[in-house]
Coordinates of C-alpha atoms and ligand atoms in Angstrom, one line a residue:
X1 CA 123.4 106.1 12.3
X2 CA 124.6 106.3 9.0
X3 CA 128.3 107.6 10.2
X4 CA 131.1 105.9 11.6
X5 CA 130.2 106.1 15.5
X6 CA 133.2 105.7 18.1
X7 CA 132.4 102.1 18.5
X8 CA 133.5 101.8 15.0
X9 CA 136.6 103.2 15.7
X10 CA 139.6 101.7 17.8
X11 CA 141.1 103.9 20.0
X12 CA 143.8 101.9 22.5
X13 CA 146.7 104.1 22.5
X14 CA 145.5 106.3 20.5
X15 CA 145.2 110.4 20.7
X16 CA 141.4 111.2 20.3
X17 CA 140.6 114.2 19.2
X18 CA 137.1 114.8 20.0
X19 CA 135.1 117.8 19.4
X20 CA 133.0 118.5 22.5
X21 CA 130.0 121.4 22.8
X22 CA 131.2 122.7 26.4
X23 CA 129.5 125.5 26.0
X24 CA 127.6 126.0 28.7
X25 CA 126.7 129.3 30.9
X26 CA 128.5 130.0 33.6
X27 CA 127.4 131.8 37.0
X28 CA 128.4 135.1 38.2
X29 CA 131.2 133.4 40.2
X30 CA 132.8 131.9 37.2
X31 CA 131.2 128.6 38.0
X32 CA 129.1 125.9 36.2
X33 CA 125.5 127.1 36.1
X34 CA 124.3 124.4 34.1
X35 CA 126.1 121.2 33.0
X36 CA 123.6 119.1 31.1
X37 CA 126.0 119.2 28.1
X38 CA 128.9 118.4 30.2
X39 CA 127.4 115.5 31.6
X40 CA 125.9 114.7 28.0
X41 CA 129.1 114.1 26.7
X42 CA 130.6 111.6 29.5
X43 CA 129.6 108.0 28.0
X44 CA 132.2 109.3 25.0
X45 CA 134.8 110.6 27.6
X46 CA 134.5 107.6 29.5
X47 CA 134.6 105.0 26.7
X48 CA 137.8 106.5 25.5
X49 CA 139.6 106.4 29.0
X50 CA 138.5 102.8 29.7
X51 CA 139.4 101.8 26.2
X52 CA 142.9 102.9 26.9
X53 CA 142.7 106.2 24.7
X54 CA 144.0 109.9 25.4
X55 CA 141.3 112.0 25.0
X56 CA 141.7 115.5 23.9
X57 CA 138.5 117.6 24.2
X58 CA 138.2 120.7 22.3
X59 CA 135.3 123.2 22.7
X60 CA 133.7 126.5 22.1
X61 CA 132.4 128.9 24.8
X62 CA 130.8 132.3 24.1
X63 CA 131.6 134.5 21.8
X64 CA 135.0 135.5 22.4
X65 CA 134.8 136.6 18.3
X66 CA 139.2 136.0 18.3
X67 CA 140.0 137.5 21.1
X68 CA 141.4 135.9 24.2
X69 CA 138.7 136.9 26.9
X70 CA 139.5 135.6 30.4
X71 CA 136.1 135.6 31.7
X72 CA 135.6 132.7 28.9
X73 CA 138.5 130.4 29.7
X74 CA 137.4 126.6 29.9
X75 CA 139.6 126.4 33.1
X76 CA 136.7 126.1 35.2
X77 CA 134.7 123.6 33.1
X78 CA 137.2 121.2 33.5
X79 CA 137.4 121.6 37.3
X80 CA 133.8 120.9 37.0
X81 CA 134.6 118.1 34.4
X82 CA 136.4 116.6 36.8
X83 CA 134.1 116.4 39.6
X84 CA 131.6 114.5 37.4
X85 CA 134.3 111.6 36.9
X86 CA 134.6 111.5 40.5
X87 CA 137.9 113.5 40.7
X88 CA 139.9 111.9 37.8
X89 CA 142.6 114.1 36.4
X90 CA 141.1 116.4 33.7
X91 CA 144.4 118.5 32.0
X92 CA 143.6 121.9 31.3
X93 CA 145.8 123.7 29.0
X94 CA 145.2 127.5 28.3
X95 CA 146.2 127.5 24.2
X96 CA 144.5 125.4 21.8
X97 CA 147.2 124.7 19.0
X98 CA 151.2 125.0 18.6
X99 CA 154.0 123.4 19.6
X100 CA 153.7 123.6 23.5
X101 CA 150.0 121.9 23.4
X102 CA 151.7 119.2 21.2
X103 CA 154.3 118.6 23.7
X104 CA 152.1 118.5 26.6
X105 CA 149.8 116.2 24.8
X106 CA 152.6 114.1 24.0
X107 CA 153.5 113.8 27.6
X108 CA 150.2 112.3 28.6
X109 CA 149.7 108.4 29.1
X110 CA 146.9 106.4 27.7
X111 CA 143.9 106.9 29.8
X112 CA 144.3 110.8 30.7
X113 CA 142.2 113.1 29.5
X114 CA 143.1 116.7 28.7
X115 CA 140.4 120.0 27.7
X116 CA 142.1 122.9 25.5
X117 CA 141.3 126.6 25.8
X118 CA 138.8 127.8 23.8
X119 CA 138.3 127.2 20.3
X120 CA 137.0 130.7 19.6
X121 CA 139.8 132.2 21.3
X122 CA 141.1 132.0 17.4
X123 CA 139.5 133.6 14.5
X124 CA 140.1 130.6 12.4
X125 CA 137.6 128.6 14.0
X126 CA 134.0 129.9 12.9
X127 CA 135.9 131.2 9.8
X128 CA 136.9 127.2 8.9
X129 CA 140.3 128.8 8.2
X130 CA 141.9 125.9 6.6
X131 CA 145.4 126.1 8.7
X132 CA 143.5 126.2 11.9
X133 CA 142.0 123.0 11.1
X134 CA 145.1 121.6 10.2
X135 CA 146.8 122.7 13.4
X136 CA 144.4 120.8 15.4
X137 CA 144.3 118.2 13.2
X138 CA 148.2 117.5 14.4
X139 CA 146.8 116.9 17.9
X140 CA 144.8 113.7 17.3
X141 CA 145.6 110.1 15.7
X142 CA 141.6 110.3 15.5
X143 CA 138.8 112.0 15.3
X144 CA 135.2 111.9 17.2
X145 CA 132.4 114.7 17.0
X146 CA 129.9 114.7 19.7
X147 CA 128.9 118.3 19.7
X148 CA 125.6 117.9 17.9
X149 CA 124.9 121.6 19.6
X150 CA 127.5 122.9 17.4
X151 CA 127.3 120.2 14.3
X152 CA 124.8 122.8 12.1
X153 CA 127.9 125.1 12.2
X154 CA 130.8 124.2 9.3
X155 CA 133.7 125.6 11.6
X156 CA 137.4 124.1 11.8
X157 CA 136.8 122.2 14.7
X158 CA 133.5 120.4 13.1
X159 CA 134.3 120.5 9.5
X160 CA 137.6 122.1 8.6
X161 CA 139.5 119.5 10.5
X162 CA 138.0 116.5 8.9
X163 CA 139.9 116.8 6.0
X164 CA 143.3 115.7 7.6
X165 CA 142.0 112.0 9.2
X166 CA 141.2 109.0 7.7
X167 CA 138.0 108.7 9.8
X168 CA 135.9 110.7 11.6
X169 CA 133.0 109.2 13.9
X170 CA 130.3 110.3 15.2
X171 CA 130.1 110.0 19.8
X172 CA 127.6 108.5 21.6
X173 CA 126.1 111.8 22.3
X174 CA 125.6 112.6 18.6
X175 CA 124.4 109.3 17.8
X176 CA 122.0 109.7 20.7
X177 CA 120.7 112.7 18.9
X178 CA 120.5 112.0 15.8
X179 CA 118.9 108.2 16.2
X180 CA 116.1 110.6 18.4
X181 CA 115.5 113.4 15.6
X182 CA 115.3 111.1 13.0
X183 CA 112.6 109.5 14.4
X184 CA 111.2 112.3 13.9
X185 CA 111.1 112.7 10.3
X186 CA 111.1 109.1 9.3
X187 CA 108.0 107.1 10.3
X188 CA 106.7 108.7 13.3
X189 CA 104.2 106.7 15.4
X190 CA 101.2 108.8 14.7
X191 CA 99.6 110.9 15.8
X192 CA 102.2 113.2 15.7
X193 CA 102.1 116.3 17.1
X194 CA 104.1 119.5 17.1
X195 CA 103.9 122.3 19.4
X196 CA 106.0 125.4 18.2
X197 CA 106.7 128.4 20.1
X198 CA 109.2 131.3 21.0
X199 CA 109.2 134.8 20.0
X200 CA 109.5 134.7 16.0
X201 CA 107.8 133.1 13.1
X202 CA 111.1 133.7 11.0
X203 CA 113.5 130.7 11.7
X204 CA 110.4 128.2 12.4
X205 CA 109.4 128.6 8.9
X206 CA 110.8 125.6 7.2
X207 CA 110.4 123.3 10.5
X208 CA 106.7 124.2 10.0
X209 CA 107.0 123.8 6.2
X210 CA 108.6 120.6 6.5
X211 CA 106.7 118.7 9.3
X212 CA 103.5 119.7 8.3
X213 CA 103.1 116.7 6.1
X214 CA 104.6 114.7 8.7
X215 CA 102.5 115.6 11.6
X216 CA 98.6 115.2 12.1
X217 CA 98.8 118.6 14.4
X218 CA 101.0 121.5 14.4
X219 CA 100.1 123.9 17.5
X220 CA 101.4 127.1 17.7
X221 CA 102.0 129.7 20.7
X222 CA 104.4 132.0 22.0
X223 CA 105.4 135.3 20.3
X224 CA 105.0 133.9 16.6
X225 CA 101.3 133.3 17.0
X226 CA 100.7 137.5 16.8
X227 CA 102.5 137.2 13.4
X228 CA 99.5 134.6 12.4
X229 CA 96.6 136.5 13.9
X230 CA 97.8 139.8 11.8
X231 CA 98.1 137.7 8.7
X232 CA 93.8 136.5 9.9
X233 CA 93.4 140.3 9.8
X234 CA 93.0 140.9 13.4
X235 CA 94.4 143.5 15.2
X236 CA 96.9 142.5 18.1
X237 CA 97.7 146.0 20.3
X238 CA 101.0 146.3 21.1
X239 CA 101.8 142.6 20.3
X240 CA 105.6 141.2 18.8
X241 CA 104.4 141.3 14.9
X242 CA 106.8 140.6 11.7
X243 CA 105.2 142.3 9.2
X244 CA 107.5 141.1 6.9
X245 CA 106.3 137.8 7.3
X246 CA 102.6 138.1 7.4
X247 CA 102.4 136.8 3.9
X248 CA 104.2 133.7 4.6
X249 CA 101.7 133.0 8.0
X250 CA 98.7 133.7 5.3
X251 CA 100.1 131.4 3.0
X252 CA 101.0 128.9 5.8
X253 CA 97.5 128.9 7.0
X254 CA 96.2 127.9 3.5
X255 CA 98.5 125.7 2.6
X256 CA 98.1 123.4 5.9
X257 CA 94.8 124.3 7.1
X258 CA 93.4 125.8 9.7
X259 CA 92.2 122.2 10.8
X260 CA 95.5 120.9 11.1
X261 CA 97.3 124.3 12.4
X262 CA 96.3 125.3 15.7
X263 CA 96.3 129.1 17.0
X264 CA 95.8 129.6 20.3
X265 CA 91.6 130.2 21.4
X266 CA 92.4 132.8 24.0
X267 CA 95.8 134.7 25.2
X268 CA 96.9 136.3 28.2
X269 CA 97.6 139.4 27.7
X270 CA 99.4 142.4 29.3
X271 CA 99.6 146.3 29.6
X272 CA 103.3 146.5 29.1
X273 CA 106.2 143.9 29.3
X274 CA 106.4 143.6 32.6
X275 CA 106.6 141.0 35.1
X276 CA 104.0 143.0 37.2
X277 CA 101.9 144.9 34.5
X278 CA 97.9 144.5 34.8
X279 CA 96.9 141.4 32.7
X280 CA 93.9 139.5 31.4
X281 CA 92.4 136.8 29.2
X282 CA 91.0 137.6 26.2
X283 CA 90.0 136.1 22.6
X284 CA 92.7 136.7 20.1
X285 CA 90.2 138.9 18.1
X286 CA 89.6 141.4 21.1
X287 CA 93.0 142.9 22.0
X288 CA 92.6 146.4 22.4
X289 CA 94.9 148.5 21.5
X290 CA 98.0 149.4 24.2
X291 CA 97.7 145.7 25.4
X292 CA 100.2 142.9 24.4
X293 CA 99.9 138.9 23.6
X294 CA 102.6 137.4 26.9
X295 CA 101.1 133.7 26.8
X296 CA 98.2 131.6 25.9
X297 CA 95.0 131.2 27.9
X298 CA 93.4 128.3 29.7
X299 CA 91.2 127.3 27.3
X300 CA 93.9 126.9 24.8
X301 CA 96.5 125.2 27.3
X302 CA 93.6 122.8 27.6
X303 CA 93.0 122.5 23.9
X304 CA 96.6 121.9 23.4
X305 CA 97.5 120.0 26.4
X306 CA 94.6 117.3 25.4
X307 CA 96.2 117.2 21.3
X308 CA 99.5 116.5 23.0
X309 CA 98.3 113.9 25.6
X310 CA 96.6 112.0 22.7
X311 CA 100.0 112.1 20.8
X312 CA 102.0 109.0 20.1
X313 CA 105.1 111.0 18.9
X314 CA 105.4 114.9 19.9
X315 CA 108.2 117.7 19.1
X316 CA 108.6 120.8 20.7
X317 CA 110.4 123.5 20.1
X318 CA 110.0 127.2 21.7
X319 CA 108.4 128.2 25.1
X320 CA 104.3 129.5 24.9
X321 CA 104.6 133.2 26.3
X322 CA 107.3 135.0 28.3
X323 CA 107.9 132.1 30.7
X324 CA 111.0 134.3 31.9
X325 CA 108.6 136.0 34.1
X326 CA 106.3 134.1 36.3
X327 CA 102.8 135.2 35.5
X328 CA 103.2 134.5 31.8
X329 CA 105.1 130.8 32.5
X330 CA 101.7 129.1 32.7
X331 CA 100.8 128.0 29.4
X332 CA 104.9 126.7 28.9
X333 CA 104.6 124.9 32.3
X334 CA 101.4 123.5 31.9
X335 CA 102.1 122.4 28.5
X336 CA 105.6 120.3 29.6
X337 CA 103.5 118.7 31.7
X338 CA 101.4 117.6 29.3
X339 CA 104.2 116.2 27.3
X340 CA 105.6 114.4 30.2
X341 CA 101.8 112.6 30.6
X342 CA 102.5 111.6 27.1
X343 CA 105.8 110.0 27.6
X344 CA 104.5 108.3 30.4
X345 CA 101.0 107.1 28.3
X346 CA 104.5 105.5 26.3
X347 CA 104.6 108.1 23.6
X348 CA 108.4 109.8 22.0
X349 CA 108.5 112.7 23.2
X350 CA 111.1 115.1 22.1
X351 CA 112.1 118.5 23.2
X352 CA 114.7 120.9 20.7
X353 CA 116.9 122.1 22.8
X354 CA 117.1 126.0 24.2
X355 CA 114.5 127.9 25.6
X356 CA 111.9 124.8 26.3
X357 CA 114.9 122.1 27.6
X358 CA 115.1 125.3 30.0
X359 CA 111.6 125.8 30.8
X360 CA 111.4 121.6 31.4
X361 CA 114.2 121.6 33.6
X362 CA 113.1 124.0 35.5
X363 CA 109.6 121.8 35.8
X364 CA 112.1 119.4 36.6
X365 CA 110.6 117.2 34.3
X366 CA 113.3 116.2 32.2
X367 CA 113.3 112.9 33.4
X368 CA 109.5 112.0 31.9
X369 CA 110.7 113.4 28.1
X370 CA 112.2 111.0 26.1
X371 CA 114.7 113.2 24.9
X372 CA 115.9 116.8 25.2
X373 CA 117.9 118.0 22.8
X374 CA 121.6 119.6 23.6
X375 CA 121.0 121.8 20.5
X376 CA 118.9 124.4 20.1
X377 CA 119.8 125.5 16.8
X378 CA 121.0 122.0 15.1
X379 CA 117.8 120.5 16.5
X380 CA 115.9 122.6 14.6
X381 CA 117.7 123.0 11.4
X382 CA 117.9 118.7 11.2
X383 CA 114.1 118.9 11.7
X384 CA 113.9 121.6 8.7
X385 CA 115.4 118.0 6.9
X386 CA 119.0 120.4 6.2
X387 CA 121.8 117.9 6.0
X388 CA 124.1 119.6 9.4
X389 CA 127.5 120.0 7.9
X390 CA 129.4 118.4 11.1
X391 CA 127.5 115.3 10.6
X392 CA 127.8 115.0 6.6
X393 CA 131.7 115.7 7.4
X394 CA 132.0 112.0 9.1
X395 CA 133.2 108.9 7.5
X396 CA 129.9 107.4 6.3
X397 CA 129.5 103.8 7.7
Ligands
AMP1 P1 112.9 131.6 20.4 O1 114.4 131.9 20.7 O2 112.4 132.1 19.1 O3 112.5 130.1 20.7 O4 112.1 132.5 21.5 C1 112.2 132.3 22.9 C2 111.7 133.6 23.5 O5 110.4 133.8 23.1 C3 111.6 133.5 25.0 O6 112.6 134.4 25.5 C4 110.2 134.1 25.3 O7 110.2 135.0 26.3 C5 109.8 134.7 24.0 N1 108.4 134.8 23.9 C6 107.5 133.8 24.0 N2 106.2 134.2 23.8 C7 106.3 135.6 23.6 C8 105.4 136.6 23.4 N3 104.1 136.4 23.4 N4 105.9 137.9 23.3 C9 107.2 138.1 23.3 N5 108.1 137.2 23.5 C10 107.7 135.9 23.7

């Protein structure tokens, strides 16, 4: 990494203020429904503890927009927090700057480890307001960033605050990240493939733009594959279209080739957008009209599955059909399977975050990827080759 990372830094005695991405969905109950970033963040936590270091985690959850919202207090992520270091003391306080969190902060001995209340419980942190930044700057002797989920975003917490400390380094976590993605875009094992999905052309754009003369394949599925069939002329029924964008699929298509940019052969498509609407396979140039695209066919989960076996480097970003509901899952489930043959045939395999980290965990696959990404949106905006704004804030190394 081209940052300070937190081995860099030395942190005995010292109040670490580290950025954290906490923000993780939680059940009906109030509970932890999922705590892959949690647990993505401990080799930081725990380095600080053992190195004799206070850490002080700060976090976003939701979108509370700068209002205090109850149902989005981190109290119970840090129960959760600590039940994943085995019942260590995790603080919780419920305010995030001031005078009383300096004070309890001050309290604690080397080795504890305290979680404020949300960050977006304020206004000033996704508006980078400049005495926000410094208010939480007062909490820390030094800084660490490890929420790469959240590093694309130039907020107080990630940005703002940088300003006040000497130096800022990057945690494990986001060096993790980061070491992974660039891989990516500088010398990737060929044959590289990409497989791009989800529901929209518009925000895969520049990822497409900018690994196509990276990869040898780019395969496309999910919704954003209608967008590219209109722009071939065809009619799609009822299918998710952006008009707006059918210029930029045309132009796409040229500009790559149509030898290098798979569409899908064959989709599965249905009579409404239902779980249990009538369905069927059909060529991408047949759909009648009334009938909608939910997922690619077998002959193109074969097509693709055998591109991404034969891959020594793959990227993924954005589920193949509705893979919410289980009929249209198929061509996303078969397709993480594929990718996990390819790690284990000792390819890099790397999954952005999201929708697909979702669809592979629920495979339960995660363990045969080389890496899934915490962040959806960084991920993909570090593979458009944008400079993230919480990483270009760190002390260089
Ligand atoms: P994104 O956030 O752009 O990665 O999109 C993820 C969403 O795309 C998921 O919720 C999928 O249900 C949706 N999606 C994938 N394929 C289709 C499709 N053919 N039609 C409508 N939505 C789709």
């Amino acid at each position: 990494m081209k940052k300070l990372t937190l081995r860099d830094l030395d942190v005995k005695e010292k109040r670490v203020l580290v950025r954290v991405d906490f923000n993780v969905p939680l059940s009906d109950a109030g509970t932890v429904a999922d705590d892959k970033r949690i647990r993505a963040a401990l080799p930081t936590i725990r380095h600080i503890y053992e190195a004799g270091g206070t850490a002080i985690l700060m976090t976003h959850l939701g979108r509370p927009k700068g209002k205090v919202l109850p149902e989005l207090s981190l109290a119970p992520v840090a129960e959760h927090l600590r039940h994943l270091l085995g019942g260590r003391t995790v603080n919780f306080i419920d305010a995030t700057v001031g005078e009383r969190v300096e004070k309890r902060i001050g309290a604690l001995a080397p080795g504890e480890i305290i979680l404020l209340e949300n960050l977006r419980f304020h206004e000033g942190e996704t508006a980078n307001d400049p005495d926000f930044a410094a208010a939480l700057a007062r909490l820390g002797d030094v800084y660490v960033n490890d929420a790469f989920g959240t590093a694309h975003r130039a907020h107080a917490s990630t940005v703002g605050v940088t300003r006040h400390f000497e130096r800022c380094a990057g945690g494990f976590l986001m060096e993790k990240e980061l070491d992974y993605l660039s891989r990516l875009l500088e010398k990737p094992e060929s044959p590289f493939v990409a497989l791009l999905g989800g529901a929209k052309i518009s925000g895969k754009i520049d990822v497409i733009r900018n690994l196509a003369g990276r990869t040898d394949t780019i395969l496309i599925g999910g919704g954003m594959a209608g967008t590219f069939f209109a722009a071939r002329g065809w009619a799609i029924g009822d299918s998710l279209v952006e008009e707006e964008k059918i210029n930029v699929a045309r132009a796409l298509l040229s500009d790559i080739g149509e030898e290098k940019m798979l569409l899908p052969v064959d989709v599965v498509v249905a009579s409404a957008f239902r779980e249990n609407a009538a369905r069927r396979v059909v060529a991408p140039e047949k759909i009648e009209p009334g009938w909608r695209i939910m997922d690619i066919g077998p002959a193109s989960v074969e097509l693709y599955a055998a591109k991404i076996v034969e891959g020594r480097t793959v990227f993924w970003n954005g589920p193949m059909g509705v893979f919410e509901m289980p009929p249209f899952s198929t061509g996303t489930r078969a397709l993480a399977e594929a990718t996990a043959r390819a790690t284990d045939g000792g390819a890099v395999t790397v999954i952005g975050g999201g929708d697909t980290a979702r669809a592979v965990r629920e495979e339960d696959l995660e363990e045969r990827i080389t890496h899934v990404s915490t962040g959806g949106g960084a991920s993909l905006e570090f593979v458009e080759g944008r400079e993230l704004p919480g990483v270009a804030a760190l002390t260089d190394a």
